mmCIF file of C-alpha atoms and ligand atoms in Angstrom:
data_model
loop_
_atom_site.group_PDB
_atom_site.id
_atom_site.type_symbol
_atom_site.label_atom_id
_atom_site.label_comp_id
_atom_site.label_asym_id
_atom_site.label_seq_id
_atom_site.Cartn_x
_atom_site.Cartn_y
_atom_site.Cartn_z
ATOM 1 C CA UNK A 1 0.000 0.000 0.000
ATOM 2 C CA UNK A 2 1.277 3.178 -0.838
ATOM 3 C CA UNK A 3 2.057 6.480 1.229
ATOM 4 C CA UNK A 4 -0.163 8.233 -0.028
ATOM 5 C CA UNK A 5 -3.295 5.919 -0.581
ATOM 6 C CA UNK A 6 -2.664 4.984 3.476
ATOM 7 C CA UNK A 7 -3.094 8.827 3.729
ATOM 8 C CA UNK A 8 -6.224 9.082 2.582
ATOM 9 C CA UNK A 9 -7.948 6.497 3.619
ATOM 10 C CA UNK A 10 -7.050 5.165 7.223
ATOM 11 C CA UNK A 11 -10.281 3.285 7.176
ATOM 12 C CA UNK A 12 -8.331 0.365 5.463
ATOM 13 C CA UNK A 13 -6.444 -0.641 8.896
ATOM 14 C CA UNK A 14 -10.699 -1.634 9.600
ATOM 15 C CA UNK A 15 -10.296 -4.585 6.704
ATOM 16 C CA UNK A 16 -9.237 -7.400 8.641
ATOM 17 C CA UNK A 17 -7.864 -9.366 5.885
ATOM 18 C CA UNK A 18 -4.997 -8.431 4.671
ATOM 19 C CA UNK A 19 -4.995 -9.830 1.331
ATOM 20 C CA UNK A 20 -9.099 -8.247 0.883
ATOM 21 C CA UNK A 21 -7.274 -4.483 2.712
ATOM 22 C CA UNK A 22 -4.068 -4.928 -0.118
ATOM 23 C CA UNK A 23 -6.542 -5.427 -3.105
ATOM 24 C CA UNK A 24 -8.550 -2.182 -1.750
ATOM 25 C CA UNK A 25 -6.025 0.031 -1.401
ATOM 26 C CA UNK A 26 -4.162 -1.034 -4.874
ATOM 27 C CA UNK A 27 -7.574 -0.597 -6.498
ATOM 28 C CA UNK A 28 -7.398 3.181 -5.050
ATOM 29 C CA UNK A 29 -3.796 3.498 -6.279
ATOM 30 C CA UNK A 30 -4.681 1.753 -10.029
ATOM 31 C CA UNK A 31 -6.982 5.474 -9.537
ATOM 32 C CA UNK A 32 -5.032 7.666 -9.015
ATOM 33 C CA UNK A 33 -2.598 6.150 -11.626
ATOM 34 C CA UNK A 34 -5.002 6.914 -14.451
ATOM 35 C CA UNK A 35 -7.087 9.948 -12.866
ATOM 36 C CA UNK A 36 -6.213 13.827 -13.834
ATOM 37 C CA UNK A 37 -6.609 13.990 -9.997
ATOM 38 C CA UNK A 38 -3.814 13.769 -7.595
ATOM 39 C CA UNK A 39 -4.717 12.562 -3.807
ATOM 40 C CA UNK A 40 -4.544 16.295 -2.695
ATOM 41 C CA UNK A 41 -7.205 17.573 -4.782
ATOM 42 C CA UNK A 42 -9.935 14.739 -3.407
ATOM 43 C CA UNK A 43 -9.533 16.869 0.182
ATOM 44 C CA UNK A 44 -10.333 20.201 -1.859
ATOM 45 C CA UNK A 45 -12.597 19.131 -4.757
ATOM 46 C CA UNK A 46 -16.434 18.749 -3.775
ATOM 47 C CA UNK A 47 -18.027 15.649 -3.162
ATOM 48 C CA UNK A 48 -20.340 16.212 -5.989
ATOM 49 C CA UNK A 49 -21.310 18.639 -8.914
ATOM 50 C CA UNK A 50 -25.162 18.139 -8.386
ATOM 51 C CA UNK A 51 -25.270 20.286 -5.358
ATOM 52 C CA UNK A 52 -24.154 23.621 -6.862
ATOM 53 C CA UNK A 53 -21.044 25.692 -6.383
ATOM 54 C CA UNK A 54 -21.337 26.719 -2.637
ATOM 55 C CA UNK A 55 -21.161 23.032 -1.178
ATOM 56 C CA UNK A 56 -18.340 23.326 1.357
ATOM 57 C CA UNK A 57 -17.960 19.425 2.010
ATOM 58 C CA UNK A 58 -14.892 17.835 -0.044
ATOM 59 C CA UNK A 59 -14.820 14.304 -2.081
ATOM 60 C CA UNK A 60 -12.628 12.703 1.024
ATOM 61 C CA UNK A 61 -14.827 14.288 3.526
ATOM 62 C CA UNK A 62 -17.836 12.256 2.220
ATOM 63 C CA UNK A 63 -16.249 9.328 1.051
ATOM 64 C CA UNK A 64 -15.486 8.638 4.639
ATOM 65 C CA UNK A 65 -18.366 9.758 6.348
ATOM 66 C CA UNK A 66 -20.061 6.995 4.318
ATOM 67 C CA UNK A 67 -17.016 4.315 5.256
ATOM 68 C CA UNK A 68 -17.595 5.228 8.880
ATOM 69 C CA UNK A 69 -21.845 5.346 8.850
ATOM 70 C CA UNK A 70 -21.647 2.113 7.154
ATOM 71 C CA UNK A 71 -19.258 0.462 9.799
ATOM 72 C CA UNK A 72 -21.524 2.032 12.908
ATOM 73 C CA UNK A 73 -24.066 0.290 11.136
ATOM 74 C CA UNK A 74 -22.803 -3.011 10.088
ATOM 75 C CA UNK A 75 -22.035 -3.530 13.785
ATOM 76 C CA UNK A 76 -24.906 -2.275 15.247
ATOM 77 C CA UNK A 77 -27.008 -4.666 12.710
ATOM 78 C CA UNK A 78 -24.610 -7.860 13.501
ATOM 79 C CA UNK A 79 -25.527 -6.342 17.137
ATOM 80 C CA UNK A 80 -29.028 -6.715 16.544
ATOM 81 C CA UNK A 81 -29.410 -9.498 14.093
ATOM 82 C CA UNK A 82 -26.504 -11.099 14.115
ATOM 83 C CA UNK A 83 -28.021 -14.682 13.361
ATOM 84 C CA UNK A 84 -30.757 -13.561 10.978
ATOM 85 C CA UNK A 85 -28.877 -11.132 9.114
ATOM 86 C CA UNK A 86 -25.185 -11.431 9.478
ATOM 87 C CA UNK A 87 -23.019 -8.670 8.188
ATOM 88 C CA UNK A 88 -19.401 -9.526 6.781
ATOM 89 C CA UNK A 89 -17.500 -6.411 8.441
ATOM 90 C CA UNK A 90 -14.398 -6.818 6.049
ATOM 91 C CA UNK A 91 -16.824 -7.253 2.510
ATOM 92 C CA UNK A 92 -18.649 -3.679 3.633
ATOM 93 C CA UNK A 93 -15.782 -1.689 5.126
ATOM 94 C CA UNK A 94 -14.149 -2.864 1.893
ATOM 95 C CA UNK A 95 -17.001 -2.425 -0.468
ATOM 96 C CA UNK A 96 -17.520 1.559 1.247
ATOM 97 C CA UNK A 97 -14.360 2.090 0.428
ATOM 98 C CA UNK A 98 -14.483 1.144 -3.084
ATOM 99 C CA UNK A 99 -18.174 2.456 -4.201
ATOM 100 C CA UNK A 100 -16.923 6.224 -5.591
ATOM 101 C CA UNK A 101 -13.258 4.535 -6.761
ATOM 102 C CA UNK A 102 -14.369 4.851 -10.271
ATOM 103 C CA UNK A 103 -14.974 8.517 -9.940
ATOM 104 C CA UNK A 104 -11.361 9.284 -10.187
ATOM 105 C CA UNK A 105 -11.629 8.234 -13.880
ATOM 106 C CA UNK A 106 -15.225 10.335 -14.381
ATOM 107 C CA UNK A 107 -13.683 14.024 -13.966
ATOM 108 C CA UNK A 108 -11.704 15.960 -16.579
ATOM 109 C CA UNK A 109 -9.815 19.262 -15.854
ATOM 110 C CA UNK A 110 -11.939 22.173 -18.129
ATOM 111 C CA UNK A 111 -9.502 24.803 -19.481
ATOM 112 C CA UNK A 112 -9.120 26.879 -15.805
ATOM 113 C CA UNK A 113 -8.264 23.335 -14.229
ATOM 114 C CA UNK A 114 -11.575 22.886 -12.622
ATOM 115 C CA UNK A 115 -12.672 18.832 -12.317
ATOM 116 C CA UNK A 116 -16.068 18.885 -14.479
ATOM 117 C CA UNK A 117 -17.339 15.126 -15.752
ATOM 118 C CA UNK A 118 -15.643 13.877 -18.812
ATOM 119 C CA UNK A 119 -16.812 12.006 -21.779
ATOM 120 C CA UNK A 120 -15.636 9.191 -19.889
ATOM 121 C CA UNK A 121 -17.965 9.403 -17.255
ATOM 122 C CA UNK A 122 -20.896 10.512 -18.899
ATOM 123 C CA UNK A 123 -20.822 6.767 -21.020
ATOM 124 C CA UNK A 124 -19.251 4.696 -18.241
ATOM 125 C CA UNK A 125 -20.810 5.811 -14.678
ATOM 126 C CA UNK A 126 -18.435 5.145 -11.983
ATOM 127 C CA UNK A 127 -20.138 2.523 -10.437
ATOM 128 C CA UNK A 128 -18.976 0.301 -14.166
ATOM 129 C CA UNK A 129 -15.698 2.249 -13.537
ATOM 130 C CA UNK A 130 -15.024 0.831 -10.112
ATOM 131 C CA UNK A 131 -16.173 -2.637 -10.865
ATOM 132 C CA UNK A 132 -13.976 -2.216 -13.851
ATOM 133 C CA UNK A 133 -10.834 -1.169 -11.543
ATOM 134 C CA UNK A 134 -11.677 -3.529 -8.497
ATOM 135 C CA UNK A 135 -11.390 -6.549 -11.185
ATOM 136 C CA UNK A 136 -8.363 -5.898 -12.187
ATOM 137 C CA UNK A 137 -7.003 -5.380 -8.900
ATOM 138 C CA UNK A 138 -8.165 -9.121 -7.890
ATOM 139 C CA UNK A 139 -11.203 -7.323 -5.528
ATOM 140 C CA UNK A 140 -13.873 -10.439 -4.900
ATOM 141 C CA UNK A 141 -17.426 -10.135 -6.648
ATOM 142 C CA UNK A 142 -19.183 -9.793 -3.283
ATOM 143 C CA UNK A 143 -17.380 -6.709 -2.468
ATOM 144 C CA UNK A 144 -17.600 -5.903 -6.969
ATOM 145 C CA UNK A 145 -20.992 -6.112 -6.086
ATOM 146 C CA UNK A 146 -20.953 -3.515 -3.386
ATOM 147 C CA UNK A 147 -19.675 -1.030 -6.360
ATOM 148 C CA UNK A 148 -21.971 -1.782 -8.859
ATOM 149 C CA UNK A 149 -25.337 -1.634 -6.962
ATOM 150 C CA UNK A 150 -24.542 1.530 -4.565
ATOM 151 C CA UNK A 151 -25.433 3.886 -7.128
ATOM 152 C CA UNK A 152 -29.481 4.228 -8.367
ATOM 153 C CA UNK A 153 -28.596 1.559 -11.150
ATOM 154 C CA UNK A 154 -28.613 -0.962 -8.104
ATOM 155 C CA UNK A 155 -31.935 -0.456 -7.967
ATOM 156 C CA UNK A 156 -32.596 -2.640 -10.602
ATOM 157 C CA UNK A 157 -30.881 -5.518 -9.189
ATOM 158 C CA UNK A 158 -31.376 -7.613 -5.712
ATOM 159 C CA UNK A 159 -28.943 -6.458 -3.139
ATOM 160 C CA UNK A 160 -26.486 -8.314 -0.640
ATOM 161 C CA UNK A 161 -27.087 -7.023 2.523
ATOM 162 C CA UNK A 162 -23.838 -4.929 2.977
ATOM 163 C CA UNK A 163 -24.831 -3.236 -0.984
ATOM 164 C CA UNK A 164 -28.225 -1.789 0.885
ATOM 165 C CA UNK A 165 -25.936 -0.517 3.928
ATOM 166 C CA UNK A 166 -23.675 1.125 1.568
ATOM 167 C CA UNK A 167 -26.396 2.226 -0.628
ATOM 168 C CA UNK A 168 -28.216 3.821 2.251
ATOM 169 C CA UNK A 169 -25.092 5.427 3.774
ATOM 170 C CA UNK A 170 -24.641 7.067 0.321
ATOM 171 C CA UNK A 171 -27.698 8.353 0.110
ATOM 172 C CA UNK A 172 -28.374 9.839 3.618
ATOM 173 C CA UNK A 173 -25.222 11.932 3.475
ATOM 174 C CA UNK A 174 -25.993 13.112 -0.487
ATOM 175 C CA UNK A 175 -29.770 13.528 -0.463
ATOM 176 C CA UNK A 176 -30.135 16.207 2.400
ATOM 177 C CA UNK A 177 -27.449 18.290 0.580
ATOM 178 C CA UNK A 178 -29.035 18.219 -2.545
ATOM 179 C CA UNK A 179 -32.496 18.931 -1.229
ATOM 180 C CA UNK A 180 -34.137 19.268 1.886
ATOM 181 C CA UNK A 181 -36.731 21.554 4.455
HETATM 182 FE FE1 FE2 B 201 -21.421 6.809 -5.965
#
């Protein structure tokens, strides 16, 4: 795992095993290798362009709010419901991690160096992106699975229990941003 990958996201020390936390984080750097953005600009750039230009919050800032809701959650459902509806910790923490990877390859720099969406992104979504990284990385299809059904184009599909968890997390810390009393 590299410096600057273990920077960003100490969330990977959660994944117990180590082969599952390796594949994660080399998915993240296979990212940043082909992204126009460098690991500094996901703490500056906004989490999303749907929410206008005075959102405050940054990319990192909500990509691990979601990694830590999820977590609270998994255990508090494993908690709960442990034998009905067991939660595999590593598979979500993992799978949180990975559901926005593929945005790194959705952004372009415009002319004053500003991240817009690129042609890219507009054909290839990132959760098709991140599947399409986390494959090549060796990343296992339950946690593949996590990426491709986070996003509204899960809802088409029947979801493991740790793909709702991340799915919700998502979505409770996007919706209210984007509209709300
Ligand atoms: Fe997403």
């Amino acid at each position: 795992m590299n410096d600057s990958v273990k920077k960003l996201w100490p969330e990977l020390e959660w994944i117990k095993d180590e082969q599952l936390r390796e594949k994660t984080a080399r998915t993240w750097e296979l990212a940043l290798e082909k992204s126009v953005l460098k690991p500094e600009d996901l703490e500056k750039i906004q989490f999303t362009l749907l929410c206008g230009p005075d959102l405050q919050v940054t990319f990192m800032e909500h990509k691990r709010c979601v990694v830590h809701i999820a977590k609270s959650s998994g255990e508090k459902m494993n908690e709960f419901f442990g034998k009905d509806l067991p939660v595999n910790m590593d598979v979500l923490i993992s799978g949180a991690i990975l559901a926005d990877v593929g945005k790194l390859l959705e952004y372009e720099l415009d002319p004053d160096g500003r991240a817009v969406q690129g042609r890219y992104g507009k054909y290839l979504r990132h959760p098709f992106s991140g599947v399409s990284l986390a494959e090549e990385c060796g990343v296992p299809p339950e946690v593949c699975h996590i990426i491709a059904a986070h996003a509204h184009e899960g809802d088409l599909i029947k979801r493991s229990t740790e793909a709702y968890i991340v799915h919700h997390a998502d979505f409770m810390t996007f919706e209210p941003f984007r509209s709300r009393l």
